Amino acid sequence: MNAARQAKRSLVSGDYVMTADDFAQIAATLKEMSGIVLSDGKVALAYSRLAKRLRILGLSSFAEYCAMIDSADGADELQAMLAALTTNVTRFYREPHHFDTLHDLFLSDLAQKARSGERVRLWSAACSNGQEPYSMAMTVLTAMPDAASFDVRILATDIDPNMVAEGRDGTYRSELLDPVPPQSRQRFFEASYDGHLAARASLRELTRFNVLNLLGAWPMKHKFDAIFCRNVAIYFDEPTQERIWARFAQCLHEGGHLFIGHSERVSGPAERYFEATGLTTYRRRRA
Ligand SMILES: C[S@@+](CC[C@H](N)C(=O)[O-])C[C@H]1O[C@@H](n2cnc3c(N)ncnc32)[C@H](O)[C@@H]1O
């Protein structure tokens, strides 16, 4: 097959033609927007997730879709593409050892820091629909029930505005709360519509949700005592990961903690700023 015909051939059989050029444009756009690398192994996944968008938009090929996201009016569709291609899988108390460590940090250090009038700041840096930051909030309130009376806050951010809105809403199907011990479920959630459970005011008071792209500017003025950035760097290439670790080193207090996903590791120049203190847990070195 000659090169021109090869370029027009669909990579996936289905209702729409997706050529190698279409896929390359989608992958390049996604990487530029979010840092996420769409490897060649993800062609079928990209096709099936975006075919739904083509159907909704009434388009007949990925060439048309690519022209749309490339056009001056493409901003809304770019957001929809990002939402379709990102993986938002999360769970309450996912990787529970991190929450045990956070609990211990409050007992040993952070509760006292807050009670002495200092600011204590935690960050869930790719919070998906809020299960991670609310798990952090439950952990804080279990270790320090009066945390909200002091200057203790959890910042929860994600690139996807839909996820941020769900987190802010704080309402979940009851089965998603299965990993939450019954006592905590009762203490921190209340019945909502149709078998759903909603985060109580005590969790909401501690937690602030905002859209933030880890690749863009970080407008936060103060340093953090702990950062959870879990299961997102895995989607970035090595140079992007290294830049993110270095930025975390700059915005963590000395002695502050960084928690990362189970298949991630701090790499590159930032390694000298971090010492591993447990499973995928790092402490910012003191100068
Ligand atoms: C697999 S979820 C992980 C959620 C949570 N941290 C956990 O471990 O359960 C990955 C999240 O990263 C977000 N994300 C992807 N790229 C991002 C970026 N450049 N900046 C901020 N968030 C991003 C996605 O929207 C998604 O919600």
mmCIF file of C-alpha atoms and ligand atoms in Angstrom:
data_model
loop_
_atom_site.group_PDB
_atom_site.id
_atom_site.type_symbol
_atom_site.label_atom_id
_atom_site.label_comp_id
_atom_site.label_asym_id
_atom_site.label_seq_id
_atom_site.Cartn_x
_atom_site.Cartn_y
_atom_site.Cartn_z
ATOM 1 C CA MET A 1 0.000 0.000 0.000
ATOM 2 C CA ASN A 2 1.436 3.401 -0.922
ATOM 3 C CA ALA A 3 1.991 6.088 1.719
ATOM 4 C CA ALA A 4 -0.984 8.248 0.673
ATOM 5 C CA ARG A 5 -3.436 5.318 0.897
ATOM 6 C CA GLN A 6 -1.860 4.131 4.161
ATOM 7 C CA ALA A 7 -2.386 7.637 5.650
ATOM 8 C CA LYS A 8 -6.116 7.538 4.723
ATOM 9 C CA ARG A 9 -6.692 4.040 6.107
ATOM 10 C CA SER A 10 -8.656 3.865 9.352
ATOM 11 C CA LEU A 11 -6.632 2.631 12.333
ATOM 12 C CA VAL A 12 -9.771 1.144 13.869
ATOM 13 C CA SER A 13 -12.692 -0.484 12.109
ATOM 14 C CA GLY A 14 -15.988 1.096 13.026
ATOM 15 C CA ASP A 15 -18.469 3.767 11.983
ATOM 16 C CA TYR A 16 -15.858 6.492 11.521
ATOM 17 C CA VAL A 17 -12.505 6.712 9.727
ATOM 18 C CA MET A 18 -9.661 7.599 12.116
ATOM 19 C CA THR A 19 -6.392 7.897 10.188
ATOM 20 C CA ALA A 20 -2.888 7.917 11.651
ATOM 21 C CA ASP A 21 -2.827 11.676 11.044
ATOM 22 C CA ASP A 22 -6.101 12.165 12.940
ATOM 23 C CA PHE A 23 -4.808 10.161 15.881
ATOM 24 C CA ALA A 24 -1.485 12.037 15.840
ATOM 25 C CA GLN A 25 -3.323 15.383 15.929
ATOM 26 C CA ILE A 26 -5.568 14.278 18.799
ATOM 27 C CA ALA A 27 -2.589 12.916 20.767
ATOM 28 C CA ALA A 28 -0.530 16.093 20.198
ATOM 29 C CA THR A 29 -3.444 18.321 21.236
ATOM 30 C CA LEU A 30 -4.093 16.300 24.396
ATOM 31 C CA LYS A 31 -0.406 16.371 25.345
ATOM 32 C CA GLU A 32 -0.177 20.109 24.837
ATOM 33 C CA MET A 33 -3.318 20.718 26.917
ATOM 34 C CA SER A 34 -2.707 18.342 29.793
ATOM 35 C CA GLY A 35 0.669 16.583 29.549
ATOM 36 C CA ILE A 36 -1.118 13.264 29.020
ATOM 37 C CA VAL A 37 0.661 10.994 26.558
ATOM 38 C CA LEU A 38 -1.641 8.978 24.328
ATOM 39 C CA SER A 39 0.593 6.133 23.176
ATOM 40 C CA ASP A 40 -0.099 4.138 19.994
ATOM 41 C CA GLY A 41 -1.477 1.359 22.206
ATOM 42 C CA LYS A 42 -4.373 3.672 23.131
ATOM 43 C CA VAL A 43 -5.778 4.057 19.589
ATOM 44 C CA ALA A 44 -8.799 1.825 20.219
ATOM 45 C CA LEU A 45 -9.512 3.535 23.526
ATOM 46 C CA ALA A 46 -9.322 7.017 21.946
ATOM 47 C CA TYR A 47 -11.539 5.855 19.104
ATOM 48 C CA SER A 48 -14.263 4.423 21.326
ATOM 49 C CA ARG A 49 -14.319 7.384 23.722
ATOM 50 C CA LEU A 50 -14.336 10.001 20.953
ATOM 51 C CA ALA A 51 -16.739 8.159 18.631
ATOM 52 C CA LYS A 52 -19.420 9.131 21.177
ATOM 53 C CA ARG A 53 -18.505 12.783 20.660
ATOM 54 C CA LEU A 54 -18.707 12.419 16.858
ATOM 55 C CA ARG A 55 -22.155 10.870 17.224
ATOM 56 C CA ILE A 56 -23.382 13.700 19.478
ATOM 57 C CA LEU A 57 -21.913 16.345 17.173
ATOM 58 C CA GLY A 58 -23.300 14.685 14.040
ATOM 59 C CA LEU A 59 -19.858 14.476 12.397
ATOM 60 C CA SER A 60 -18.999 11.793 9.874
ATOM 61 C CA SER A 61 -15.228 11.342 10.300
ATOM 62 C CA PHE A 62 -12.336 12.066 12.646
ATOM 63 C CA ALA A 63 -10.984 14.430 9.971
ATOM 64 C CA GLU A 64 -14.038 16.622 10.594
ATOM 65 C CA TYR A 65 -13.560 16.276 14.336
ATOM 66 C CA CYS A 66 -9.901 17.329 14.068
ATOM 67 C CA ALA A 67 -10.888 20.346 11.975
ATOM 68 C CA MET A 68 -13.407 21.287 14.671
ATOM 69 C CA ILE A 69 -10.985 21.121 17.614
ATOM 70 C CA ASP A 70 -8.471 23.074 15.534
ATOM 71 C CA SER A 71 -10.922 25.870 14.701
ATOM 72 C CA ALA A 72 -11.498 29.160 16.499
ATOM 73 C CA ASP A 73 -14.805 27.769 17.853
ATOM 74 C CA GLY A 74 -13.227 24.566 19.129
ATOM 75 C CA ALA A 75 -12.621 25.559 22.764
ATOM 76 C CA ASP A 76 -15.715 23.838 24.216
ATOM 77 C CA GLU A 77 -15.050 20.677 22.253
ATOM 78 C CA LEU A 78 -11.432 20.661 23.423
ATOM 79 C CA GLN A 79 -12.744 20.531 27.005
ATOM 80 C CA ALA A 80 -15.109 17.711 26.067
ATOM 81 C CA MET A 81 -12.244 15.842 24.367
ATOM 82 C CA LEU A 82 -10.083 16.237 27.455
ATOM 83 C CA ALA A 83 -12.893 14.973 29.678
ATOM 84 C CA ALA A 84 -13.449 11.997 27.347
ATOM 85 C CA LEU A 85 -9.771 11.028 27.226
ATOM 86 C CA THR A 86 -8.744 11.485 30.868
ATOM 87 C CA THR A 87 -9.036 8.618 33.312
ATOM 88 C CA ASN A 88 -10.834 9.695 36.458
ATOM 89 C CA VAL A 89 -10.740 6.394 38.341
ATOM 90 C CA THR A 90 -10.544 7.030 42.065
ATOM 91 C CA ARG A 91 -11.744 5.564 45.359
ATOM 92 C CA PHE A 92 -12.269 6.651 48.923
ATOM 93 C CA TYR A 93 -9.135 5.786 50.911
ATOM 94 C CA ARG A 94 -7.358 4.516 47.796
ATOM 95 C CA GLU A 95 -3.889 3.345 48.863
ATOM 96 C CA PRO A 96 -4.882 3.473 52.535
ATOM 97 C CA HIS A 97 -1.318 3.610 53.923
ATOM 98 C CA HIS A 98 -1.104 7.257 52.795
ATOM 99 C CA PHE A 99 -4.069 8.151 54.989
ATOM 100 C CA ASP A 100 -2.519 6.295 57.942
ATOM 101 C CA THR A 101 0.603 8.420 57.466
ATOM 102 C CA LEU A 102 -1.444 11.620 57.213
ATOM 103 C CA HIS A 103 -3.277 10.653 60.421
ATOM 104 C CA ASP A 104 0.067 10.124 62.181
ATOM 105 C CA LEU A 105 1.391 13.455 60.884
ATOM 106 C CA PHE A 106 -1.548 15.230 62.510
ATOM 107 C CA LEU A 107 -1.032 13.404 65.797
ATOM 108 C CA SER A 108 2.711 13.993 65.860
ATOM 109 C CA ASP A 109 3.026 17.460 64.404
ATOM 110 C CA LEU A 110 0.356 19.167 62.304
ATOM 111 C CA ALA A 111 -2.426 19.401 64.921
ATOM 112 C CA GLN A 112 -0.003 21.122 67.262
ATOM 113 C CA LYS A 113 1.145 23.414 64.468
ATOM 114 C CA ALA A 114 -2.474 24.432 63.780
ATOM 115 C CA ARG A 115 -3.267 24.896 67.497
ATOM 116 C CA SER A 116 -0.302 27.204 67.874
ATOM 117 C CA GLY A 117 -1.974 29.492 65.311
ATOM 118 C CA GLU A 118 -0.005 28.490 62.235
ATOM 119 C CA ARG A 119 -1.528 27.747 58.851
ATOM 120 C CA VAL A 120 -1.737 24.061 57.826
ATOM 121 C CA ARG A 121 -2.325 23.420 54.138
ATOM 122 C CA LEU A 122 -2.884 20.138 52.297
ATOM 123 C CA TRP A 123 -3.322 19.728 48.544
ATOM 124 C CA SER A 124 -5.011 17.021 46.520
ATOM 125 C CA ALA A 125 -3.448 17.936 43.177
ATOM 126 C CA ALA A 126 -5.464 15.706 40.808
ATOM 127 C CA CYS A 127 -8.561 15.210 42.926
ATOM 128 C CA SER A 128 -10.906 13.649 40.343
ATOM 129 C CA ASN A 129 -14.453 13.757 41.767
ATOM 130 C CA GLY A 130 -13.421 14.474 45.347
ATOM 131 C CA GLN A 131 -13.078 11.049 46.932
ATOM 132 C CA GLU A 132 -9.378 11.668 47.619
ATOM 133 C CA PRO A 133 -9.692 15.125 49.268
ATOM 134 C CA TYR A 134 -12.736 14.012 51.300
ATOM 135 C CA SER A 135 -10.720 10.994 52.484
ATOM 136 C CA MET A 136 -8.024 13.466 53.520
ATOM 137 C CA ALA A 137 -10.636 15.595 55.318
ATOM 138 C CA MET A 138 -12.040 12.548 57.176
ATOM 139 C CA THR A 139 -8.494 11.613 58.176
ATOM 140 C CA VAL A 140 -7.766 15.118 59.460
ATOM 141 C CA LEU A 141 -11.036 15.308 61.424
ATOM 142 C CA THR A 142 -10.478 11.869 62.924
ATOM 143 C CA ALA A 143 -7.036 12.914 64.177
ATOM 144 C CA MET A 144 -8.080 16.473 65.045
ATOM 145 C CA PRO A 145 -11.878 16.820 65.472
ATOM 146 C CA ASP A 146 -11.704 20.607 65.949
ATOM 147 C CA ALA A 147 -9.497 21.194 62.860
ATOM 148 C CA ALA A 148 -12.051 23.541 61.255
ATOM 149 C CA SER A 149 -11.703 25.966 64.187
ATOM 150 C CA PHE A 150 -8.065 26.461 63.214
ATOM 151 C CA ASP A 151 -6.401 27.498 59.966
ATOM 152 C CA VAL A 152 -6.448 24.024 58.420
ATOM 153 C CA ARG A 153 -7.561 23.708 54.792
ATOM 154 C CA ILE A 154 -7.442 21.161 51.989
ATOM 155 C CA LEU A 155 -7.127 22.460 48.437
ATOM 156 C CA ALA A 156 -8.601 20.041 45.878
ATOM 157 C CA THR A 157 -7.800 20.683 42.200
ATOM 158 C CA ASP A 158 -8.193 18.930 38.879
ATOM 159 C CA ILE A 159 -7.872 19.900 35.225
ATOM 160 C CA ASP A 160 -11.397 18.659 34.463
ATOM 161 C CA PRO A 161 -14.131 21.154 35.460
ATOM 162 C CA ASN A 162 -16.735 18.356 35.523
ATOM 163 C CA MET A 163 -14.730 16.487 38.152
ATOM 164 C CA VAL A 164 -14.255 19.660 40.191
ATOM 165 C CA ALA A 165 -18.016 20.314 40.049
ATOM 166 C CA GLU A 166 -18.754 16.755 41.215
ATOM 167 C CA GLY A 167 -16.270 17.154 44.057
ATOM 168 C CA ARG A 168 -17.819 20.434 45.114
ATOM 169 C CA ASP A 169 -21.241 18.801 44.991
ATOM 170 C CA GLY A 170 -19.900 16.034 47.248
ATOM 171 C CA THR A 171 -22.719 13.557 46.606
ATOM 172 C CA TYR A 172 -21.919 9.926 45.830
ATOM 173 C CA ARG A 173 -23.762 6.680 45.120
ATOM 174 C CA SER A 174 -23.830 4.861 48.446
ATOM 175 C CA GLU A 175 -21.789 1.868 47.196
ATOM 176 C CA LEU A 176 -18.839 4.200 46.499
ATOM 177 C CA LEU A 177 -18.707 4.748 50.250
ATOM 178 C CA ASP A 178 -17.990 1.041 50.883
ATOM 179 C CA PRO A 179 -14.296 1.671 51.693
ATOM 180 C CA VAL A 180 -15.330 4.194 54.381
ATOM 181 C CA PRO A 181 -15.736 2.579 57.815
ATOM 182 C CA PRO A 182 -19.423 2.647 58.917
ATOM 183 C CA GLN A 183 -18.704 4.975 61.850
ATOM 184 C CA SER A 184 -17.039 7.542 59.574
ATOM 185 C CA ARG A 185 -19.761 7.163 56.962
ATOM 186 C CA GLN A 186 -22.329 8.094 59.592
ATOM 187 C CA ARG A 187 -20.258 10.896 61.028
ATOM 188 C CA PHE A 188 -19.226 12.551 57.751
ATOM 189 C CA PHE A 189 -22.059 11.766 55.278
ATOM 190 C CA GLU A 190 -25.814 12.189 55.282
ATOM 191 C CA ALA A 191 -28.586 10.657 53.206
ATOM 192 C CA SER A 192 -29.317 12.492 49.986
ATOM 193 C CA TYR A 193 -31.546 11.743 46.988
ATOM 194 C CA ASP A 194 -32.141 8.273 45.597
ATOM 195 C CA GLY A 195 -29.723 6.236 47.741
ATOM 196 C CA HIS A 196 -26.933 8.784 47.407
ATOM 197 C CA LEU A 197 -24.872 10.094 50.317
ATOM 198 C CA ALA A 198 -23.701 13.693 50.634
ATOM 199 C CA ALA A 199 -20.630 15.015 52.421
ATOM 200 C CA ARG A 200 -21.642 16.837 55.592
ATOM 201 C CA ALA A 201 -20.705 20.448 56.299
ATOM 202 C CA SER A 202 -17.757 19.337 58.460
ATOM 203 C CA LEU A 203 -16.005 17.902 55.369
ATOM 204 C CA ARG A 204 -16.993 20.790 53.096
ATOM 205 C CA GLU A 205 -15.750 23.415 55.561
ATOM 206 C CA LEU A 206 -12.229 22.059 55.324
ATOM 207 C CA THR A 207 -12.127 21.548 51.552
ATOM 208 C CA ARG A 208 -11.904 24.012 48.645
ATOM 209 C CA PHE A 209 -12.279 22.839 45.030
ATOM 210 C CA ASN A 210 -10.783 24.623 42.027
ATOM 211 C CA VAL A 211 -9.851 23.862 38.438
ATOM 212 C CA LEU A 212 -6.073 23.747 38.029
ATOM 213 C CA ASN A 213 -3.899 22.340 35.256
ATOM 214 C CA LEU A 214 -0.676 20.927 36.715
ATOM 215 C CA LEU A 215 1.104 22.105 33.559
ATOM 216 C CA GLY A 216 -0.038 25.716 33.982
ATOM 217 C CA ALA A 217 0.445 28.426 36.599
ATOM 218 C CA TRP A 218 -0.079 27.558 40.259
ATOM 219 C CA PRO A 219 -1.522 30.687 41.827
ATOM 220 C CA MET A 220 -1.250 29.449 45.443
ATOM 221 C CA LYS A 221 0.688 31.879 47.614
ATOM 222 C CA HIS A 222 1.488 29.645 50.573
ATOM 223 C CA LYS A 223 3.486 26.475 50.960
ATOM 224 C CA PHE A 224 1.926 23.116 51.725
ATOM 225 C CA ASP A 225 2.460 20.676 54.565
ATOM 226 C CA ALA A 226 1.394 17.709 52.439
ATOM 227 C CA ILE A 227 0.635 17.138 48.777
ATOM 228 C CA PHE A 228 -1.249 14.164 47.377
ATOM 229 C CA CYS A 229 -0.533 13.845 43.645
ATOM 230 C CA ARG A 230 -1.485 10.296 42.906
ATOM 231 C CA ASN A 231 -2.084 8.365 39.722
ATOM 232 C CA VAL A 232 -1.768 11.272 37.332
ATOM 233 C CA ALA A 233 1.988 11.671 36.700
ATOM 234 C CA ILE A 234 1.907 8.126 35.322
ATOM 235 C CA TYR A 235 0.163 9.581 32.241
ATOM 236 C CA PHE A 236 2.916 12.177 31.655
ATOM 237 C CA ASP A 237 6.272 11.690 29.930
ATOM 238 C CA GLU A 238 9.491 11.674 31.966
ATOM 239 C CA PRO A 239 10.479 15.350 31.418
ATOM 240 C CA THR A 240 6.971 16.496 32.432
ATOM 241 C CA GLN A 241 7.050 14.301 35.533
ATOM 242 C CA GLU A 242 10.443 15.696 36.493
ATOM 243 C CA ARG A 243 9.186 19.270 36.146
ATOM 244 C CA ILE A 244 6.161 18.518 38.330
ATOM 245 C CA TRP A 245 8.266 16.896 41.086
ATOM 246 C CA ALA A 246 10.590 19.922 41.057
ATOM 247 C CA ARG A 247 7.630 22.293 41.363
ATOM 248 C CA PHE A 248 6.252 20.283 44.310
ATOM 249 C CA ALA A 249 9.651 20.541 46.008
ATOM 250 C CA GLN A 250 9.388 24.337 45.715
ATOM 251 C CA CYS A 251 5.893 24.577 47.161
ATOM 252 C CA LEU A 252 6.272 22.140 50.068
ATOM 253 C CA HIS A 253 7.490 23.280 53.484
ATOM 254 C CA GLU A 254 10.755 21.689 54.508
ATOM 255 C CA GLY A 255 9.719 18.478 56.291
ATOM 256 C CA GLY A 256 6.433 18.463 54.316
ATOM 257 C CA HIS A 257 5.213 15.271 52.672
ATOM 258 C CA LEU A 258 4.534 14.215 49.089
ATOM 259 C CA PHE A 259 2.300 11.200 48.410
ATOM 260 C CA ILE A 260 2.333 9.737 44.888
ATOM 261 C CA GLY A 261 0.610 6.842 43.117
ATOM 262 C CA HIS A 262 1.556 3.191 43.538
ATOM 263 C CA SER A 263 3.338 2.954 40.162
ATOM 264 C CA GLU A 264 5.028 6.368 40.273
ATOM 265 C CA ARG A 265 8.379 7.505 41.658
ATOM 266 C CA VAL A 266 10.083 10.856 42.100
ATOM 267 C CA SER A 267 12.783 11.182 39.431
ATOM 268 C CA GLY A 268 15.195 13.726 37.999
ATOM 269 C CA PRO A 269 16.756 16.791 39.643
ATOM 270 C CA ALA A 270 14.030 16.919 42.354
ATOM 271 C CA GLU A 271 15.279 13.634 43.808
ATOM 272 C CA ARG A 272 17.797 15.517 45.921
ATOM 273 C CA TYR A 273 14.993 17.437 47.638
ATOM 274 C CA PHE A 274 13.080 14.340 48.708
ATOM 275 C CA GLU A 275 13.797 11.408 50.976
ATOM 276 C CA ALA A 276 11.591 8.353 50.768
ATOM 277 C CA THR A 277 9.931 7.690 54.128
ATOM 278 C CA GLY A 278 7.528 4.910 53.167
ATOM 279 C CA LEU A 279 5.710 3.341 50.274
ATOM 280 C CA THR A 280 5.415 6.099 47.591
ATOM 281 C CA THR A 281 5.762 8.626 50.416
ATOM 282 C CA TYR A 282 8.461 11.297 50.440
ATOM 283 C CA ARG A 283 9.553 14.008 52.859
ATOM 284 C CA ARG A 284 10.859 17.343 51.615
ATOM 285 C CA ARG A 285 14.406 17.535 52.954
ATOM 286 C CA ARG A 286 15.371 20.331 55.285
ATOM 287 C CA ALA A 287 17.980 22.706 53.876
HETATM 288 C C1 LIG B 1 -6.720 8.504 37.733
HETATM 289 S S1 LIG B 1 -7.332 10.015 38.380
HETATM 290 C C2 LIG B 1 -6.555 10.008 39.984
HETATM 291 C C3 LIG B 1 -7.444 10.581 41.075
HETATM 292 C C4 LIG B 1 -6.857 10.528 42.485
HETATM 293 N N1 LIG B 1 -5.662 11.311 42.594
HETATM 294 C C5 LIG B 1 -6.608 9.104 42.894
HETATM 295 O O1 LIG B 1 -5.451 8.661 42.916
HETATM 296 O O2 LIG B 1 -7.583 8.400 43.207
HETATM 297 C C6 LIG B 1 -6.342 11.202 37.470
HETATM 298 C C7 LIG B 1 -6.895 12.620 37.513
HETATM 299 O O3 LIG B 1 -5.900 13.500 37.005
HETATM 300 C C8 LIG B 1 -6.547 14.550 36.312
HETATM 301 N N2 LIG B 1 -5.565 15.196 35.429
HETATM 302 C C9 LIG B 1 -5.065 14.750 34.242
HETATM 303 N N3 LIG B 1 -4.195 15.618 33.740
HETATM 304 C C10 LIG B 1 -4.124 16.657 34.616
HETATM 305 C C11 LIG B 1 -3.398 17.878 34.635
HETATM 306 N N4 LIG B 1 -2.558 18.214 33.653
HETATM 307 N N5 LIG B 1 -3.596 18.718 35.689
HETATM 308 C C12 LIG B 1 -4.448 18.379 36.687
HETATM 309 N N6 LIG B 1 -5.154 17.243 36.707
HETATM 310 C C13 LIG B 1 -4.993 16.380 35.694
HETATM 311 C C14 LIG B 1 -7.697 13.860 35.597
HETATM 312 O O4 LIG B 1 -8.719 14.760 35.236
HETATM 313 C C15 LIG B 1 -8.131 12.833 36.657
HETATM 314 O O5 LIG B 1 -9.190 13.309 37.442
#
